[in-house]
Amino acid sequence: MQLIDQLNDSIRSLAGFWPELALVFAIGIVILADLVLMPRSKVRQFSPKPELMEGSFSQLTNARNRSVVYALSLMAVVVAGVLLAVQWSQPRGFLFSSALLLDNQAVFYKMVVTLAAFFAILHAWLLPPRNGFPLDWLPILLAMLLGLYLMTMAVNLLTVYLSIELVSISSYLLTALSTDRKASEGGLKYLLFGAVSSAIMLYGMSLLYGLTGTLSLAESAEPLTSNDSFVIYIAGFLTLAGILFKLSLVPFHVWTPDAYEAAPTPVVAFFSVGPKAAALLVLMRILTALPANFQIPLAAIALASITLGNLSALWQTDAKRLLAYSSIAHAGFLLVGIVSFNETGFEASTFYVATYVFINMAAFLLIDLLAHQHDGRLSLQDFSGLGFTQPFLAFALTAVMIALTGLPPTVGFTAKLLVFSSLLEAYQSNGNPWLPALFGFGLLNAVISLFYYLRIPFLLYFRPTLTDQPVVKALSRPQFVLAAVLALPVVLLFFKPDWLLRWIERL
């Protein structure tokens, strides 16, 4: 009878699992399309130069087939997004014997990562990555998106671990999928650090299970209250290792610069926002379930991440490595809202990560578009003088750099204002001396970040054009539209933050 009840529960749970099922089906379709369409057609023509006709026909066929695979992948993401929009008005509750939880937070965060995947695929379609990056990355990206969906709903230690592993394995493959040596090195470093953090996290989960006798986060709080707080701290920190790794927080940040430099720019853009959004929600759920107070150690981690990320970014000469260290610093700012341990702080972090999607995806796209002026070179010096040859890209990138710094009139200012306001509110309620220290040093680091964020606009407008400056390549209309769609919310949400905040307050 119990087996029949479990089967009926699984069947009922499928009603809240349609976006995930759509992605599973889409992964198979995209793989089949890649296998069927991408082999080169061999055409025999009676011509004085058959090899030229065959080569041109083959290139035309491959370009058309490549567009079909991209269109299928993009359609899969759009379908998943539509199903999520429908899911917003459907009943909430536990799925699959309380292994997953479908609530407003899960649906919102799934929409955030879906938006990031949509822009990443469009980015790669309009600016194909170099170094022989195969189309195999598209089904891997969809599998990673599926893992992120599961992360946002995971309320069981086993599903948390399995979903993080699905995301991690997909990330390793995407990093090392290119044919150059740098990609292999970056993927190997990513894999080694990921394996260590996963092992630490699994050990912490085993300790929590031994202390509580349950894998459910909802049922673990009460049994833990009878245990020594030091034991809970140890088990909790070990469990959080995998989450800190996904957020690129100190001390699990070492993989970030090499992986960001090795992977193609569209993939890196997705890395910088997708896993962070899902990991942020998992972090909220775990910290809410644990009875111990992790405010002081998390404040130290946030401060260390902000400081190390900003100071390391000062010395970077490569744009992707600069944004890699920037993402470490921004992960620390994301954690500032969590450190507040109040509803205002959680809402501020949610607003931060939702707007960070537009800011960071725009940053990587604009830098990639400017890099195509130099055959893909991403050295900062190569941007010298491009402010006058590419005025739209330079202006949009300047606005994005101001947003990353956290200055008005951009939404980056609003996001930082909200997380630091929640920190002051938490200090007024509990008087923890670490909170004003985090507040002061966080603002100091925002000043430090001015020196490397504004270096790019300085090079664009106040440095002469390089002597080997190539011929200016005009933007295609789709590239222009995509850049505008990503850059416009960076300014618009500064003037209308309530469009997003009202939505977040209903979570």
XYZ file of C-alpha atoms in Angstrom:
507
model
C 0.000 0.000 0.000
C 2.868 2.346 0.795
C 4.397 1.710 -2.632
C 1.083 2.613 -4.309
C 0.920 5.843 -2.282
C 4.439 6.750 -3.360
C 3.578 6.054 -6.987
C 0.440 8.200 -6.770
C 2.460 10.983 -5.131
C 5.014 10.860 -7.962
C 2.258 11.037 -10.571
C 0.685 14.012 -8.803
C 4.091 15.704 -8.560
C 4.489 15.664 -12.348
C 1.918 18.487 -12.534
C 4.505 20.820 -10.949
C 7.429 19.398 -12.903
C 6.576 20.379 -16.484
C 9.450 22.880 -17.047
C 11.987 20.245 -15.990
C 10.363 17.574 -18.159
C 10.397 19.988 -21.101
C 14.147 20.494 -20.637
C 14.783 16.752 -20.465
C 12.870 16.264 -23.711
C 14.655 19.237 -25.304
C 18.104 17.879 -24.404
C 17.344 14.707 -26.364
C 15.987 16.683 -29.335
C 19.029 18.984 -29.494
C 21.452 16.040 -29.275
C 19.642 14.239 -32.096
C 19.553 17.409 -34.202
C 23.274 17.904 -33.687
C 24.021 14.300 -34.686
C 21.792 14.352 -37.754
C 22.385 17.834 -39.124
C 26.001 18.673 -38.456
C 27.844 15.938 -40.465
C 29.122 17.540 -43.669
C 27.212 16.781 -46.822
C 29.242 15.376 -49.659
C 27.993 16.642 -52.986
C 29.336 15.351 -56.248
C 29.193 17.935 -59.006
C 30.521 17.764 -62.542
C 32.448 21.012 -62.571
C 35.936 22.190 -63.480
C 36.491 22.874 -59.754
C 34.252 20.466 -57.829
C 36.186 20.939 -54.595
C 35.299 24.655 -54.516
C 31.635 23.998 -55.133
C 31.625 21.221 -52.573
C 33.396 23.389 -50.012
C 31.095 26.376 -50.456
C 28.000 24.184 -50.371
C 29.282 22.444 -47.256
C 29.915 25.744 -45.483
C 26.455 27.000 -46.403
C 24.849 23.770 -45.200
C 26.798 23.772 -41.921
C 25.853 27.411 -41.246
C 22.179 26.647 -41.858
C 22.266 23.483 -39.744
C 24.104 25.320 -36.973
C 21.315 27.904 -36.920
C 18.735 25.116 -36.650
C 20.465 23.635 -33.588
C 20.708 27.068 -31.965
C 17.059 27.794 -32.760
C 15.984 24.482 -31.184
C 18.000 25.237 -28.040
C 16.610 28.738 -27.814
C 13.081 27.420 -28.336
C 13.620 24.925 -25.500
C 14.563 27.727 -23.118
C 11.584 29.829 -24.242
C 9.183 26.898 -23.750
C 10.605 26.303 -20.266
C 10.134 30.002 -19.512
C 6.505 29.922 -20.683
C 5.823 26.879 -18.517
C 7.363 28.734 -15.562
C 5.080 31.704 -16.196
C 2.103 29.330 -16.147
C 3.483 27.702 -13.005
C 3.424 31.052 -11.182
C -0.367 30.801 -10.795
C -0.495 27.063 -10.026
C -0.739 25.438 -6.557
C 2.428 25.253 -4.445
C 3.683 22.345 -2.361
C 6.136 19.500 -1.960
C 6.976 17.220 -4.875
C 8.188 13.620 -4.957
C 7.811 12.741 -1.273
C 9.086 16.140 -0.026
C 12.343 15.886 -2.011
C 11.544 19.131 -3.839
C 9.522 22.212 -2.910
C 7.685 24.296 -5.489
C 7.090 27.760 -4.031
C 7.193 31.359 -5.233
C 10.913 31.670 -4.512
C 11.736 28.593 -6.590
C 9.666 29.840 -9.548
C 11.235 33.323 -9.390
C 14.797 32.026 -9.250
C 14.086 29.583 -12.075
C 12.932 32.541 -14.156
C 16.195 34.343 -13.360
C 18.410 31.448 -14.507
C 16.186 30.886 -17.556
C 16.710 34.494 -18.567
C 20.472 34.068 -18.177
C 20.452 30.921 -20.354
C 18.362 32.690 -23.014
C 20.835 35.565 -23.272
C 23.850 33.212 -23.227
C 22.530 31.199 -26.193
C 21.682 34.371 -28.123
C 25.159 35.735 -27.357
C 26.836 32.615 -28.742
C 24.550 32.496 -31.780
C 25.264 36.098 -32.767
C 28.985 35.985 -31.835
C 30.204 32.410 -32.400
C 32.970 31.463 -29.933
C 36.423 30.929 -31.372
C 38.903 28.081 -30.876
C 36.728 25.390 -32.391
C 33.944 25.394 -29.785
C 31.541 22.600 -30.839
C 27.759 22.700 -30.727
C 27.833 19.983 -28.062
C 27.810 22.816 -25.536
C 24.119 23.516 -26.149
C 22.684 20.265 -24.689
C 25.230 20.543 -21.853
C 23.964 24.062 -21.119
C 20.386 22.781 -21.080
C 21.445 20.009 -18.675
C 23.071 22.645 -16.482
C 19.856 24.680 -16.591
C 17.950 21.577 -15.499
C 20.334 21.194 -12.558
C 19.774 24.834 -11.601
C 16.006 24.288 -11.673
C 16.426 21.361 -9.296
C 18.720 23.405 -7.035
C 16.078 26.082 -6.592
C 13.519 23.484 -5.457
C 15.818 21.257 -3.407
C 14.794 20.973 0.260
C 16.377 17.594 0.898
C 20.094 17.087 1.462
C 20.218 14.350 -1.176
C 18.509 16.437 -3.860
C 20.682 19.425 -2.932
C 23.810 17.352 -3.476
C 22.633 15.678 -6.698
C 21.465 18.932 -8.275
C 24.734 20.695 -7.397
C 26.680 17.805 -8.914
C 24.643 17.998 -12.121
C 25.442 21.701 -12.376
C 29.110 21.135 -11.500
C 29.714 18.342 -14.015
C 28.074 20.400 -16.756
C 30.274 23.350 -15.780
C 33.460 21.275 -15.996
C 32.501 20.050 -19.471
C 31.637 23.519 -20.732
C 34.955 24.902 -19.478
C 37.095 22.186 -21.082
C 35.097 21.697 -24.293
C 37.299 23.927 -26.454
C 40.267 22.473 -28.287
C 42.979 24.783 -26.929
C 45.304 23.916 -24.070
C 44.146 26.777 -21.838
C 40.622 25.324 -21.792
C 41.938 21.936 -20.678
C 43.969 23.511 -17.873
C 41.064 25.672 -16.721
C 38.660 22.726 -16.808
C 41.070 20.532 -14.838
C 41.532 23.161 -12.112
C 37.779 23.652 -11.976
C 37.263 19.894 -11.648
C 39.843 19.458 -8.879
C 38.523 22.301 -6.730
C 34.946 21.206 -7.397
C 35.679 17.616 -6.401
C 37.265 18.731 -3.126
C 34.379 21.046 -2.245
C 31.822 18.365 -3.142
C 33.580 15.826 -0.928
C 33.649 18.289 1.985
C 29.972 19.105 1.458
C 28.993 15.434 1.332
C 30.854 14.777 4.579
C 29.014 17.674 6.234
C 25.688 16.320 5.000
C 26.511 12.909 6.445
C 27.183 14.569 9.807
C 23.862 16.410 9.651
C 22.083 13.173 8.824
C 23.797 11.456 11.741
C 22.707 14.256 14.082
C 19.091 14.453 12.906
C 18.235 11.078 11.357
C 16.593 12.845 8.392
C 17.646 14.300 5.045
C 14.810 16.820 4.959
C 15.803 20.415 5.693
C 12.309 21.155 7.012
C 12.552 18.385 9.629
C 16.189 18.869 10.689
C 15.846 22.062 12.761
C 14.135 20.527 15.797
C 16.523 17.537 16.294
C 19.539 19.855 15.947
C 18.448 22.078 18.845
C 19.357 19.340 21.329
C 22.959 19.102 20.026
C 26.002 21.091 20.987
C 26.300 24.318 18.954
C 29.975 23.612 18.114
C 29.006 20.324 16.446
C 26.273 22.104 14.460
C 28.798 24.736 13.362
C 31.214 22.105 12.070
C 28.543 20.120 10.215
C 26.960 23.310 8.862
C 30.195 24.767 7.530
C 31.195 21.528 5.867
C 27.769 21.364 4.233
C 28.017 24.946 3.007
C 31.322 24.245 1.211
C 29.615 23.294 -2.045
C 27.401 26.384 -1.916
C 30.372 28.682 -1.303
C 32.125 27.024 -4.263
C 29.216 27.780 -6.588
C 29.107 31.375 -5.337
C 32.898 31.795 -5.882
C 33.323 32.901 -2.275
C 36.562 32.780 -0.301
C 38.150 30.276 0.287
C 36.543 28.384 -2.633
C 37.275 31.065 -5.227
C 40.634 29.946 -6.631
C 39.165 28.237 -9.703
C 37.296 31.323 -10.906
C 39.928 33.352 -12.869
C 41.333 30.353 -14.762
C 37.911 28.920 -15.592
C 36.591 32.304 -16.735
C 39.637 32.898 -18.930
C 39.500 29.406 -20.451
C 35.796 29.123 -21.279
C 34.183 30.972 -24.217
C 32.691 34.344 -23.320
C 28.973 33.327 -23.626
C 29.588 30.371 -21.313
C 31.455 32.549 -18.818
C 28.604 35.061 -18.869
C 26.211 32.291 -17.844
C 28.651 30.971 -15.213
C 28.800 34.412 -13.630
C 25.068 34.625 -12.881
C 23.186 31.307 -13.281
C 24.856 29.107 -10.638
C 25.151 32.060 -8.258
C 21.399 32.692 -8.353
C 20.463 29.069 -7.632
C 23.182 28.679 -4.989
C 21.933 31.826 -3.236
C 18.484 30.305 -2.747
C 19.967 27.000 -1.532
C 22.076 28.984 0.949
C 18.964 30.748 2.263
C 17.125 27.444 2.722
C 20.022 25.739 4.536
C 20.731 28.698 6.851
C 17.024 28.936 7.695
C 16.957 25.232 8.577
C 20.056 25.291 10.819
C 19.423 26.568 14.385
C 22.972 27.918 14.852
C 23.838 31.567 14.208
C 26.280 31.820 11.286
C 26.201 35.618 11.109
C 29.770 36.333 12.250
C 31.595 33.723 10.093
C 29.540 34.606 7.022
C 30.293 38.292 7.591
C 34.012 37.422 7.640
C 33.647 35.419 4.411
C 31.754 38.271 2.720
C 34.377 40.811 3.777
C 37.254 38.572 2.633
C 35.598 37.932 -0.740
C 34.879 41.620 -1.393
C 38.413 42.673 -0.413
C 40.279 39.904 -2.240
C 38.174 40.266 -5.391
C 38.654 44.029 -5.611
C 42.366 44.074 -4.780
C 43.123 41.253 -7.232
C 41.145 42.943 -10.015
C 43.342 46.052 -9.741
C 46.285 44.263 -11.378
C 44.457 42.508 -14.215
C 45.188 43.276 -17.862
C 42.744 40.750 -19.366
C 39.061 41.720 -19.456
C 37.716 38.268 -18.601
C 40.064 37.823 -15.645
C 39.102 41.288 -14.420
C 35.422 40.337 -14.525
C 36.265 37.023 -12.836
C 37.710 38.781 -9.793
C 34.818 41.248 -10.015
C 32.384 38.335 -9.706
C 34.158 37.199 -6.522
C 33.679 40.676 -5.052
C 30.031 40.779 -6.120
C 29.440 37.368 -4.560
C 30.613 38.962 -1.318
C 28.104 41.795 -1.781
C 25.387 39.194 -2.407
C 26.316 37.573 0.887
C 25.972 40.907 2.716
C 22.185 40.663 2.422
C 22.249 37.070 3.690
C 24.426 38.098 6.656
C 21.615 40.398 7.790
C 19.517 37.291 8.562
C 16.252 39.153 8.138
C 13.529 39.304 5.524
C 14.777 42.652 4.224
C 18.238 41.214 3.648
C 16.957 38.159 1.786
C 14.810 40.383 -0.434
C 17.776 42.709 -1.049
C 19.990 39.791 -2.110
C 17.247 38.533 -4.404
C 16.969 41.977 -6.004
C 20.765 42.098 -6.313
C 21.053 38.773 -8.105
C 18.090 39.499 -10.404
C 19.595 42.797 -11.573
C 23.092 41.289 -11.689
C 21.859 39.089 -14.558
C 21.401 42.123 -16.797
C 24.567 43.882 -15.600
C 26.982 40.982 -15.987
C 25.461 39.482 -19.141
C 25.666 42.964 -20.702
C 29.286 43.378 -19.553
C 30.450 40.145 -21.171
C 28.471 40.745 -24.367
C 29.767 44.296 -24.832
C 33.353 43.303 -24.113
C 33.023 40.421 -26.584
C 31.651 42.770 -29.250
C 34.536 45.186 -28.730
C 37.033 42.313 -28.715
C 35.862 41.311 -32.191
C 37.458 44.551 -33.391
C 40.804 42.914 -32.536
C 40.088 39.379 -33.693
C 38.881 38.343 -30.263
C 41.743 39.743 -28.170
C 40.529 40.646 -24.675
C 43.478 42.686 -23.402
C 42.332 45.947 -21.843
C 44.841 47.936 -23.894
C 43.112 46.778 -27.079
C 40.073 48.869 -26.100
C 42.060 52.122 -26.410
C 40.317 54.689 -28.594
C 37.298 52.518 -29.408
C 34.991 55.035 -27.750
C 34.958 57.093 -30.935
C 34.934 54.271 -33.476
C 32.190 52.300 -31.645
C 30.201 54.998 -29.792
C 27.161 52.865 -28.930
C 29.174 49.947 -27.518
C 31.479 52.290 -25.605
C 28.599 54.250 -24.076
C 26.719 51.080 -23.087
C 29.869 49.522 -21.588
C 30.543 52.701 -19.611
C 27.038 52.525 -18.132
C 27.586 48.853 -17.225
C 30.950 49.587 -15.570
C 29.280 52.339 -13.522
C 26.607 49.801 -12.502
C 29.245 47.270 -11.435
C 30.885 49.989 -9.339
C 27.536 50.762 -7.718
C 27.057 54.381 -8.728
C 23.901 56.217 -9.847
C 22.086 56.452 -12.184
C 22.302 52.660 -12.515
C 20.575 49.780 -10.757
C 23.919 48.703 -9.306
C 23.612 51.626 -6.887
C 20.098 50.547 -5.875
C 21.200 46.941 -5.295
C 24.117 47.924 -3.063
C 21.962 50.467 -1.216
C 19.398 47.773 -0.390
C 21.893 45.173 0.895
C 23.738 47.700 3.070
C 20.447 49.119 4.367
C 19.428 45.620 5.470
C 22.804 45.307 7.198
C 22.183 48.493 9.196
C 18.709 47.253 10.094
C 20.210 43.996 11.399
C 22.778 45.933 13.460
C 20.049 48.046 15.058
C 18.203 44.883 16.076
C 21.058 42.788 17.513
C 24.081 45.119 17.917
C 26.571 42.676 16.393
C 29.886 44.631 16.068
C 30.843 42.695 12.934
C 27.991 44.268 10.977
C 29.187 47.921 11.062
C 32.707 46.653 10.283
C 31.346 44.864 7.211
C 29.392 48.012 6.317
C 32.440 50.285 6.537
C 34.877 48.008 4.735
C 32.244 47.194 2.113
C 31.842 50.872 1.263
C 35.637 51.284 1.219
C 35.896 48.417 -1.254
C 33.271 50.061 -3.450
C 35.641 53.040 -3.672
C 38.564 50.730 -4.521
C 36.552 49.163 -7.331
C 36.349 52.590 -9.022
C 39.992 52.277 -10.050
C 39.582 49.153 -12.180
C 35.977 49.481 -13.368
C 36.469 53.014 -14.671
C 39.793 52.088 -16.281
C 37.845 50.627 -19.217
C 35.903 53.871 -19.962
C 39.181 55.763 -19.498
C 40.852 53.626 -22.169
C 37.848 53.916 -24.458
C 37.746 57.719 -24.430
C 41.060 59.094 -23.161
C 43.693 56.892 -24.760
C 44.767 57.153 -28.402
C 43.850 54.471 -30.870
C 46.429 51.704 -31.254
C 48.604 51.807 -34.347
C 47.436 48.354 -35.441
C 43.770 49.303 -35.033
C 41.779 47.146 -37.458
C 39.019 48.309 -39.747
C 35.860 49.035 -37.746
C 33.357 46.201 -38.045
C 29.759 47.321 -38.123
C 27.314 45.730 -35.698
C 24.571 43.628 -37.169
C 21.028 44.599 -36.265
C 20.488 41.523 -34.005
C 23.739 42.285 -32.140
C 22.670 45.898 -31.642
C 19.225 44.855 -30.374
C 20.647 42.283 -27.943
C 23.152 44.798 -26.542
C 20.399 47.378 -26.112
C 18.003 44.909 -24.453
C 20.663 43.964 -21.887
C 21.963 47.479 -21.233
C 18.623 49.300 -21.014
C 17.393 47.668 -17.728
C 20.693 48.643 -16.079
C 19.549 52.273 -16.148
C 15.782 51.805 -16.289
C 15.567 49.791 -13.050
C 17.362 52.603 -11.218
C 14.377 54.864 -11.876
C 11.753 52.116 -11.525
C 13.089 49.575 -8.980
C 9.541 48.998 -7.710
C 8.791 47.011 -10.892
C 11.025 44.275 -9.519
C 10.718 44.923 -5.784
C 6.937 44.481 -5.724
C 7.386 41.103 -7.360
C 10.090 40.077 -4.890
C 8.016 41.161 -1.882
C 5.336 38.641 -2.888
C 7.771 35.694 -2.769
